[in-house]
PDB file of C-alpha atoms in Angstrom:
ATOM      1  CA  MET A 202      95.990  69.981  84.409  1.00 40.00           C
ATOM      2  CA  LYS A 203      93.794  72.216  86.544  1.00 48.00           C
ATOM      3  CA  PRO A 204      92.869  71.048  90.041  1.00 58.00           C
ATOM      4  CA  TYR A 205      89.594  69.213  90.387  1.00 78.00           C
ATOM      5  CA  ILE A 206      87.189  71.245  92.536  1.00 85.00           C
ATOM      6  CA  TYR A 207      84.537  68.618  93.301  1.00 88.00           C
ATOM      7  CA  ALA A 208      86.889  66.163  95.024  1.00 88.00           C
ATOM      8  CA  ASP A 209      86.811  64.524  98.436  1.00 89.00           C
ATOM      9  CA  GLY A 210      87.758  67.025 101.139  1.00 91.00           C
ATOM     10  CA  THR A 211      87.175  70.166  99.096  1.00 93.00           C
ATOM     11  CA  VAL A 212      85.684  72.991 101.139  1.00 94.00           C
ATOM     12  CA  LEU A 213      83.237  75.201  99.255  1.00 95.00           C
ATOM     13  CA  PRO A 214      81.873  78.561 100.369  1.00 96.00           C
ATOM     14  CA  PHE A 215      78.216  78.091 101.259  1.00 95.00           C
ATOM     15  CA  GLY A 216      76.117  81.098 102.268  1.00 95.00           C
ATOM     16  CA  ASP A 217      77.604  82.579 105.427  1.00 94.00           C
ATOM     17  CA  GLY A 218      79.760  79.507 106.034  1.00 93.00           C
ATOM     18  CA  PHE A 219      81.349  76.576 104.282  1.00 94.00           C
ATOM     19  CA  ILE A 220      80.464  73.048 103.254  1.00 95.00           C
ATOM     20  CA  ARG A 221      82.954  70.181 102.920  1.00 94.00           C
ATOM     21  CA  LEU A 222      82.621  67.594 100.169  1.00 94.00           C
ATOM     22  CA  ARG A 223      82.965  64.024 101.380  1.00 93.00           C
ATOM     23  CA  ARG A 224      83.325  61.086  99.009  1.00 92.00           C
ATOM     24  CA  LEU A 225      81.696  57.908 100.330  1.00 91.00           C
ATOM     25  CA  ARG A 226      82.334  54.707  98.439  1.00 91.00           C
ATOM     26  CA  ASN A 227      79.482  52.279  98.089  1.00 88.00           C
ATOM     27  CA  ARG A 228      78.516  49.568  95.600  1.00 85.00           C
ATOM     28  CA  ASP A 229      76.346  51.760  93.381  1.00 70.00           C
ATOM     29  CA  ASP A 230      78.213  52.282  90.139  1.00 76.00           C
ATOM     30  CA  GLY A 231      75.106  53.570  88.343  1.00 81.00           C
ATOM     31  CA  HIS A 232      74.829  57.036  89.828  1.00 88.00           C
ATOM     32  CA  ILE A 233      76.100  59.411  92.493  1.00 92.00           C
ATOM     33  CA  ARG A 234      73.822  60.136  95.424  1.00 93.00           C
ATOM     34  CA  VAL A 235      74.391  63.549  97.000  1.00 94.00           C
ATOM     35  CA  TYR A 236      73.000  64.526 100.392  1.00 95.00           C
ATOM     36  CA  ARG A 237      73.797  66.956 103.196  1.00 94.00           C
ATOM     37  CA  ARG A 238      74.521  66.081 106.800  1.00 93.00           C
ATOM     38  CA  GLN A 239      75.876  67.808 109.871  1.00 89.00           C
ATOM     39  CA  GLU A 240      79.220  66.791 111.324  1.00 84.00           C
ATOM     40  CA  GLU A 241      79.697  66.280 115.047  1.00 82.00           C
ATOM     41  CA  ASN A 242      81.607  69.585 115.198  1.00 80.00           C
ATOM     42  CA  GLY A 243      78.574  71.401 113.733  1.00 78.00           C
ATOM     43  CA  GLY A 244      79.964  71.830 110.230  1.00 81.00           C
ATOM     44  CA  SER A 245      78.078  70.827 107.095  1.00 89.00           C
ATOM     45  CA  VAL A 246      79.135  68.001 104.821  1.00 95.00           C
ATOM     46  CA  LEU A 247      77.876  67.332 101.316  1.00 94.00           C
ATOM     47  CA  CYS A 248      78.222  63.588 100.873  1.00 94.00           C
ATOM     48  CA  MET A 249      78.807  62.071  97.422  1.00 93.00           C
ATOM     49  CA  ALA A 250      78.045  58.348  97.620  1.00 91.00           C
ATOM     50  CA  SER A 251      78.960  56.100  94.709  1.00 91.00           C
ATOM     51  CA  ALA A 252      81.330  53.441  93.412  1.00 89.00           C
ATOM     52  CA  ILE A 253      82.010  55.545  90.311  1.00 88.00           C
ATOM     53  CA  GLU A 254      85.732  56.272  89.962  1.00 86.00           C
ATOM     54  CA  ASP A 255      87.712  58.692  87.796  1.00 84.00           C
ATOM     55  CA  GLU A 256      84.681  60.577  86.478  1.00 85.00           C
ATOM     56  CA  PRO A 257      85.151  64.159  87.725  1.00 86.00           C
ATOM     57  CA  ASP A 258      82.502  65.519  85.341  1.00 88.00           C
ATOM     58  CA  MET A 259      79.914  63.142  86.806  1.00 91.00           C
ATOM     59  CA  TYR A 260      80.769  64.288  90.334  1.00 91.00           C
ATOM     60  CA  ARG A 261      80.483  67.939  89.258  1.00 92.00           C
ATOM     61  CA  LEU A 262      77.066  67.264  87.700  1.00 93.00           C
ATOM     62  CA  ALA A 263      75.858  65.506  90.845  1.00 94.00           C
ATOM     63  CA  VAL A 264      77.065  68.204  93.250  1.00 95.00           C
ATOM     64  CA  VAL A 265      75.819  71.046  91.046  1.00 95.00           C
ATOM     65  CA  GLY A 266      72.467  69.261  90.757  1.00 96.00           C
ATOM     66  CA  TRP A 267      72.150  69.242  94.538  1.00 97.00           C
ATOM     67  CA  LEU A 268      73.260  72.893  94.786  1.00 97.00           C
ATOM     68  CA  ARG A 269      70.780  73.932  92.083  1.00 97.00           C
ATOM     69  CA  GLU A 270      67.911  72.312  93.966  1.00 97.00           C
ATOM     70  CA  TYR A 271      69.079  73.954  97.181  1.00 97.00           C
ATOM     71  CA  ALA A 272      69.209  77.305  95.323  1.00 98.00           C
ATOM     72  CA  ARG A 273      65.676  76.765  93.993  1.00 98.00           C
ATOM     73  CA  VAL A 274      64.351  76.376  97.545  1.00 97.00           C
ATOM     74  CA  GLN A 275      66.568  78.986  99.231  1.00 97.00           C
ATOM     75  CA  LEU A 276      66.159  81.712  96.617  1.00 98.00           C
ATOM     76  CA  GLY A 277      62.474  80.878  96.173  1.00 98.00           C
ATOM     77  CA  GLU A 278      61.915  81.571  99.877  1.00 98.00           C
ATOM     78  CA  LYS A 279      63.751  84.875  99.589  1.00 98.00           C
ATOM     79  CA  VAL A 280      61.695  85.862  96.523  1.00 98.00           C
ATOM     80  CA  ARG A 281      58.426  85.062  98.337  1.00 98.00           C
ATOM     81  CA  SER A 282      59.450  87.079 101.387  1.00 98.00           C
ATOM     82  CA  TYR A 283      60.822  90.110  99.556  1.00 98.00           C
ATOM     83  CA  SER A 284      58.117  90.181  96.857  1.00 98.00           C
ATOM     84  CA  ALA A 285      55.475  90.442  99.595  1.00 98.00           C
ATOM     85  CA  GLN A 286      57.445  93.198 101.301  1.00 97.00           C
ATOM     86  CA  MET A 287      57.910  95.067  98.008  1.00 98.00           C
ATOM     87  CA  ARG A 288      54.335  94.381  96.864  1.00 97.00           C
ATOM     88  CA  VAL A 289      55.313  92.912  93.497  1.00 97.00           C
ATOM     89  CA  THR A 290      54.264  89.724  91.751  1.00 96.00           C
ATOM     90  CA  VAL A 291      56.468  87.108  90.164  1.00 97.00           C
ATOM     91  CA  ASN A 292      55.558  84.672  87.445  1.00 96.00           C
ATOM     92  CA  ARG A 293      58.244  81.978  87.329  1.00 97.00           C
ATOM     93  CA  ILE A 294      61.609  81.424  89.024  1.00 97.00           C
ATOM     94  CA  ALA A 295      64.351  79.508  87.198  1.00 97.00           C
ATOM     95  CA  ILE A 296      67.753  78.447  88.473  1.00 98.00           C
ATOM     96  CA  LYS A 297      70.435  78.466  85.799  1.00 95.00           C
ATOM     97  CA  GLU A 298      74.177  78.510  85.336  1.00 93.00           C
ATOM     98  CA  GLN A 299      74.799  81.804  83.610  1.00 85.00           C
ATOM     99  CA  LYS A 300      78.336  82.847  82.740  1.00 82.00           C
ATOM    100  CA  THR A 301      77.989  86.595  83.270  1.00 81.00           C
ATOM    101  CA  ARG A 302      74.803  87.179  85.268  1.00 90.00           C
ATOM    102  CA  TRP A 303      73.731  86.507  88.824  1.00 96.00           C
ATOM    103  CA  GLY A 304      70.081  87.235  88.120  1.00 96.00           C
ATOM    104  CA  SER A 305      67.656  88.622  85.570  1.00 96.00           C
ATOM    105  CA  CYS A 306      64.017  89.672  85.347  1.00 96.00           C
ATOM    106  CA  SER A 307      61.802  89.625  82.270  1.00 95.00           C
ATOM    107  CA  SER A 308      58.927  91.990  81.579  1.00 93.00           C
ATOM    108  CA  LYS A 309      56.577  89.028  82.194  1.00 95.00           C
ATOM    109  CA  GLY A 310      57.855  88.685  85.749  1.00 95.00           C
ATOM    110  CA  ASN A 311      60.069  85.649  85.158  1.00 97.00           C
ATOM    111  CA  LEU A 312      63.128  85.637  87.388  1.00 98.00           C
ATOM    112  CA  ASN A 313      66.341  83.766  86.647  1.00 97.00           C
ATOM    113  CA  PHE A 314      69.062  83.233  89.231  1.00 98.00           C
ATOM    114  CA  ASN A 315      72.499  81.698  88.978  1.00 97.00           C
ATOM    115  CA  TRP A 316      72.779  78.659  91.282  1.00 97.00           C
ATOM    116  CA  LYS A 317      76.220  79.891  92.391  1.00 97.00           C
ATOM    117  CA  LEU A 318      74.494  82.594  94.430  1.00 97.00           C
ATOM    118  CA  VAL A 319      73.997  80.056  97.249  1.00 97.00           C
ATOM    119  CA  LEU A 320      77.771  79.920  97.606  1.00 97.00           C
ATOM    120  CA  MET A 321      77.802  83.651  98.390  1.00 97.00           C
ATOM    121  CA  PRO A 322      76.987  85.290 101.733  1.00 98.00           C
ATOM    122  CA  GLN A 323      73.285  85.619 102.588  1.00 98.00           C
ATOM    123  CA  HIS A 324      73.264  89.427 102.341  1.00 98.00           C
ATOM    124  CA  ILE A 325      74.568  89.193  98.764  1.00 98.00           C
ATOM    125  CA  GLN A 326      71.840  86.676  97.898  1.00 98.00           C
ATOM    126  CA  ASP A 327      69.334  89.119  99.393  1.00 98.00           C
ATOM    127  CA  TYR A 328      70.764  91.957  97.324  1.00 98.00           C
ATOM    128  CA  VAL A 329      70.477  90.057  94.032  1.00 98.00           C
ATOM    129  CA  VAL A 330      66.895  88.979  94.826  1.00 98.00           C
ATOM    130  CA  VAL A 331      65.843  92.521  95.796  1.00 98.00           C
ATOM    131  CA  HIS A 332      67.620  93.930  92.725  1.00 98.00           C
ATOM    132  CA  GLU A 333      65.649  91.640  90.405  1.00 98.00           C
ATOM    133  CA  LEU A 334      62.367  92.268  92.225  1.00 98.00           C
ATOM    134  CA  ALA A 335      62.916  96.033  91.913  1.00 98.00           C
ATOM    135  CA  HIS A 336      62.813  95.474  88.150  1.00 98.00           C
ATOM    136  CA  ARG A 337      59.156  94.515  88.613  1.00 97.00           C
ATOM    137  CA  LYS A 338      58.579  98.210  89.349  1.00 96.00           C
ATOM    138  CA  GLN A 339      61.311  99.751  87.187  1.00 96.00           C
ATOM    139  CA  MET A 340      62.652  97.819  84.174  1.00 95.00           C
ATOM    140  CA  ASN A 341      65.824  99.915  84.100  1.00 95.00           C
ATOM    141  CA  HIS A 342      68.602 101.126  86.384  1.00 96.00           C
ATOM    142  CA  SER A 343      67.269 104.654  86.876  1.00 97.00           C
ATOM    143  CA  ALA A 344      67.341 106.627  90.110  1.00 97.00           C
ATOM    144  CA  ALA A 345      63.773 105.404  90.739  1.00 97.00           C
ATOM    145  CA  PHE A 346      64.985 101.796  90.418  1.00 97.00           C
ATOM    146  CA  TRP A 347      67.804 102.281  92.937  1.00 98.00           C
ATOM    147  CA  SER A 348      65.353 104.017  95.259  1.00 97.00           C
ATOM    148  CA  GLU A 349      63.226 100.839  95.249  1.00 97.00           C
ATOM    149  CA  VAL A 350      66.296  98.750  96.114  1.00 98.00           C
ATOM    150  CA  GLU A 351      67.345 101.181  98.856  1.00 98.00           C
ATOM    151  CA  LYS A 352      63.909 101.059 100.524  1.00 98.00           C
ATOM    152  CA  ILE A 353      64.558  97.381 101.294  1.00 98.00           C
ATOM    153  CA  LEU A 354      68.357  97.333 101.530  1.00 98.00           C
ATOM    154  CA  PRO A 355      69.768 100.679 102.685  1.00 98.00           C
ATOM    155  CA  ASN A 356      73.291  99.186 102.380  1.00 96.00           C
ATOM    156  CA  TYR A 357      72.783  98.038  98.772  1.00 98.00           C
ATOM    157  CA  LYS A 358      75.855  99.949  97.541  1.00 98.00           C
ATOM    158  CA  GLU A 359      78.099  97.898  99.833  1.00 98.00           C
ATOM    159  CA  CYS A 360      76.505  94.708  98.508  1.00 98.00           C
ATOM    160  CA  ARG A 361      76.849  95.833  94.891  1.00 97.00           C
ATOM    161  CA  ASN A 362      80.520  96.680  95.471  1.00 97.00           C
ATOM    162  CA  TRP A 363      81.162  93.358  97.222  1.00 97.00           C
ATOM    163  CA  LEU A 364      79.630  91.498  94.290  1.00 96.00           C
ATOM    164  CA  ARG A 365      81.729  93.390  91.761  1.00 95.00           C
ATOM    165  CA  GLU A 366      84.878  92.759  93.791  1.00 96.00           C
ATOM    166  CA  HIS A 367      84.301  89.062  94.533  1.00 95.00           C
ATOM    167  CA  GLU A 368      82.232  87.658  91.658  1.00 92.00           C
ATOM    168  CA  GLY A 369      85.336  86.293  89.921  1.00 91.00           C
ATOM    169  CA  GLU A 370      86.043  84.048  92.899  1.00 92.00           C
ATOM    170  CA  TYR A 371      82.746  82.232  92.308  1.00 92.00           C
ATOM    171  CA  ALA A 372      83.039  81.820  88.537  1.00 86.00           C
ATOM    172  CA  ARG A 373      85.331  78.779  88.935  1.00 85.00           C
ATOM    173  CA  TYR A 374      82.610  76.684  90.505  1.00 89.00           C
TER     174      TYR A 374
END
Protein backbone atom coordinates (compact mmCIF):
# COMPACT_ATOMS: atom_id res chain seq x y z
CA MET A 1 0.00 0.00 0.00
CA LYS A 2 1.44 3.37 -0.98
CA PRO A 3 1.71 6.07 1.68
CA TYR A 4 -1.16 8.50 1.90
CA ILE A 5 0.03 12.00 1.00
CA TYR A 6 -2.90 14.09 2.25
CA ALA A 7 -2.66 12.97 5.89
CA ASP A 8 -2.33 14.90 9.13
CA GLY A 9 1.20 16.26 9.52
CA THR A 10 2.23 15.93 5.89
CA VAL A 11 4.42 18.80 4.72
CA LEU A 12 3.88 19.85 1.11
CA PRO A 13 6.11 22.12 -0.96
CA PHE A 14 4.27 25.40 -1.46
CA GLY A 15 5.80 28.12 -3.63
CA ASP A 16 9.09 29.18 -2.06
CA GLY A 17 8.27 27.42 1.21
CA PHE A 18 6.18 24.65 2.67
CA ILE A 19 2.71 24.12 4.06
CA ARG A 20 1.78 21.55 6.71
CA LEU A 21 -1.51 19.68 6.58
CA ARG A 22 -3.35 19.60 9.89
CA ARG A 23 -6.37 17.38 10.50
CA LEU A 24 -8.91 18.94 12.86
CA ARG A 25 -11.75 16.76 14.06
CA ASN A 26 -15.15 18.34 14.39
CA ARG A 27 -18.74 17.10 14.27
CA ASP A 28 -19.30 17.73 10.57
CA ASP A 29 -19.43 14.36 8.86
CA GLY A 30 -20.93 15.82 5.68
CA HIS A 31 -17.90 17.51 4.18
CA ILE A 32 -14.31 18.58 4.76
CA ARG A 33 -13.64 22.27 5.27
CA VAL A 34 -10.16 23.36 4.19
CA TYR A 35 -8.64 26.69 5.16
CA ARG A 36 -5.19 28.22 5.61
CA ARG A 37 -3.80 29.77 8.76
CA GLN A 38 -0.45 30.92 10.06
CA GLU A 39 1.22 29.11 12.93
CA GLU A 40 2.80 30.98 15.82
CA ASN A 41 6.25 30.14 14.41
CA GLY A 42 5.31 31.84 11.11
CA GLY A 43 4.75 28.66 9.12
CA SER A 44 1.61 27.99 7.09
CA VAL A 45 -0.91 25.31 7.95
CA LEU A 46 -3.65 23.98 5.70
CA CYS A 47 -6.37 22.84 8.07
CA MET A 48 -8.73 20.00 7.12
CA ALA A 49 -11.73 20.12 9.47
CA SER A 50 -14.20 17.24 9.48
CA ALA A 51 -15.47 14.20 11.34
CA ILE A 52 -15.01 12.08 8.20
CA GLU A 53 -12.71 9.13 8.90
CA ASP A 54 -10.92 6.65 6.64
CA GLU A 55 -11.74 8.45 3.39
CA PRO A 56 -8.34 9.44 1.94
CA ASP A 57 -9.82 10.20 -1.49
CA MET A 58 -12.22 12.71 0.07
CA TYR A 59 -9.34 14.44 1.86
CA ARG A 60 -7.35 14.57 -1.39
CA LEU A 61 -10.32 16.11 -3.21
CA ALA A 62 -10.79 18.71 -0.49
CA VAL A 63 -7.12 19.72 -0.32
CA VAL A 64 -6.72 19.75 -4.11
CA GLY A 65 -9.89 21.85 -4.35
CA TRP A 66 -8.34 24.45 -2.05
CA LEU A 67 -5.02 24.33 -3.94
CA ARG A 68 -6.79 24.71 -7.29
CA GLU A 69 -8.60 27.83 -6.09
CA TYR A 70 -5.34 29.20 -4.71
CA ALA A 71 -3.70 28.47 -8.10
CA ARG A 72 -6.54 30.26 -9.91
CA VAL A 73 -5.89 33.43 -7.89
CA GLN A 74 -2.08 33.20 -7.74
CA LEU A 75 -1.52 32.32 -11.39
CA GLY A 76 -4.24 34.73 -12.50
CA GLU A 77 -2.35 37.58 -10.83
CA LYS A 78 0.86 36.52 -12.54
CA VAL A 79 -0.89 36.34 -15.93
CA ARG A 80 -2.35 39.84 -15.47
CA SER A 81 1.03 41.28 -14.51
CA TYR A 82 3.10 39.57 -17.19
CA SER A 83 0.51 39.97 -19.98
CA ALA A 84 0.57 43.74 -19.41
CA GLN A 85 4.36 43.74 -19.44
CA MET A 86 4.45 41.63 -22.62
CA ARG A 87 1.57 43.54 -24.23
CA VAL A 88 -0.51 40.46 -25.01
CA THR A 89 -4.15 39.67 -24.37
CA VAL A 90 -5.62 36.58 -22.78
CA ASN A 91 -9.09 35.19 -23.21
CA ARG A 92 -9.68 32.63 -20.46
CA ILE A 93 -7.56 31.02 -17.74
CA ALA A 94 -8.34 27.48 -16.58
CA ILE A 95 -6.76 25.50 -13.77
CA LYS A 96 -6.56 21.78 -14.47
CA GLU A 97 -4.79 18.64 -13.38
CA GLN A 98 -2.88 17.61 -16.46
CA LYS A 99 -0.68 14.53 -16.39
CA THR A 100 2.09 15.72 -18.70
CA ARG A 101 1.76 19.50 -19.03
CA TRP A 102 2.34 22.43 -16.72
CA GLY A 103 0.64 24.90 -19.03
CA SER A 104 -0.79 25.39 -22.50
CA CYS A 105 -2.03 28.20 -24.73
CA SER A 106 -4.62 27.97 -27.49
CA SER A 107 -4.72 30.12 -30.60
CA LYS A 108 -7.80 31.83 -29.10
CA GLY A 109 -5.77 33.01 -26.13
CA ASN A 110 -7.07 30.47 -23.63
CA LEU A 111 -4.47 29.51 -21.05
CA ASN A 112 -4.48 26.29 -19.04
CA PHE A 113 -2.27 25.73 -16.02
CA ASN A 114 -1.71 22.70 -13.85
CA TRP A 115 -2.70 23.44 -10.23
CA LYS A 116 0.48 21.69 -9.06
CA LEU A 117 2.46 24.71 -10.23
CA VAL A 118 1.66 26.45 -6.92
CA LEU A 119 3.69 23.76 -5.18
CA MET A 120 6.76 24.82 -7.18
CA PRO A 121 9.04 27.79 -6.47
CA GLN A 122 7.73 31.21 -7.54
CA HIS A 123 10.36 31.68 -10.27
CA ILE A 124 9.24 28.41 -11.90
CA GLN A 125 5.61 29.56 -11.78
CA ASP A 126 6.75 32.80 -13.42
CA TYR A 127 8.60 30.87 -16.11
CA VAL A 128 5.58 28.73 -17.03
CA VAL A 129 3.29 31.80 -17.15
CA VAL A 130 5.74 33.77 -19.32
CA HIS A 131 6.29 30.72 -21.55
CA GLU A 132 2.55 30.42 -22.22
CA LEU A 133 2.12 34.17 -22.73
CA ALA A 134 4.98 34.15 -25.25
CA HIS A 135 2.81 31.80 -27.31
CA ARG A 136 0.42 34.73 -27.75
CA LYS A 137 3.12 36.22 -29.98
CA GLN A 138 4.67 33.03 -31.37
CA MET A 139 2.61 29.82 -31.47
CA ASN A 140 5.74 27.67 -31.74
CA HIS A 141 9.10 27.16 -30.05
CA SER A 142 11.18 29.05 -32.62
CA ALA A 143 14.11 31.33 -31.87
CA ALA A 144 11.66 34.26 -31.99
CA PHE A 145 9.54 32.55 -29.30
CA TRP A 146 12.50 32.04 -26.97
CA SER A 147 13.54 35.64 -27.59
CA GLU A 148 10.13 36.76 -26.25
CA VAL A 149 10.62 34.62 -23.14
CA GLU A 150 14.17 35.91 -22.64
CA LYS A 151 13.05 39.56 -22.79
CA ILE A 152 11.08 38.96 -19.58
CA LEU A 153 13.14 36.19 -17.96
CA PRO A 154 16.81 36.36 -18.95
CA ASN A 155 17.43 33.23 -16.81
CA TYR A 156 14.70 31.19 -18.52
CA LYS A 157 17.12 28.38 -19.44
CA GLU A 158 17.85 27.76 -15.75
CA CYS A 159 14.11 27.65 -15.04
CA ARG A 160 13.46 25.31 -17.97
CA ASN A 161 16.24 22.99 -16.79
CA TRP A 162 14.98 23.07 -13.20
CA LEU A 163 11.50 22.11 -14.38
CA ARG A 164 12.81 19.23 -16.47
CA GLU A 165 14.92 17.99 -13.57
CA HIS A 166 12.29 18.30 -10.83
CA GLU A 167 8.89 17.87 -12.49
CA GLY A 168 8.73 14.19 -11.50
CA GLU A 169 8.84 15.15 -7.83
CA TYR A 170 5.54 17.02 -8.23
CA ALA A 171 3.67 14.37 -10.24
CA ARG A 172 2.86 12.38 -7.07
CA TYR A 173 0.64 15.11 -5.69
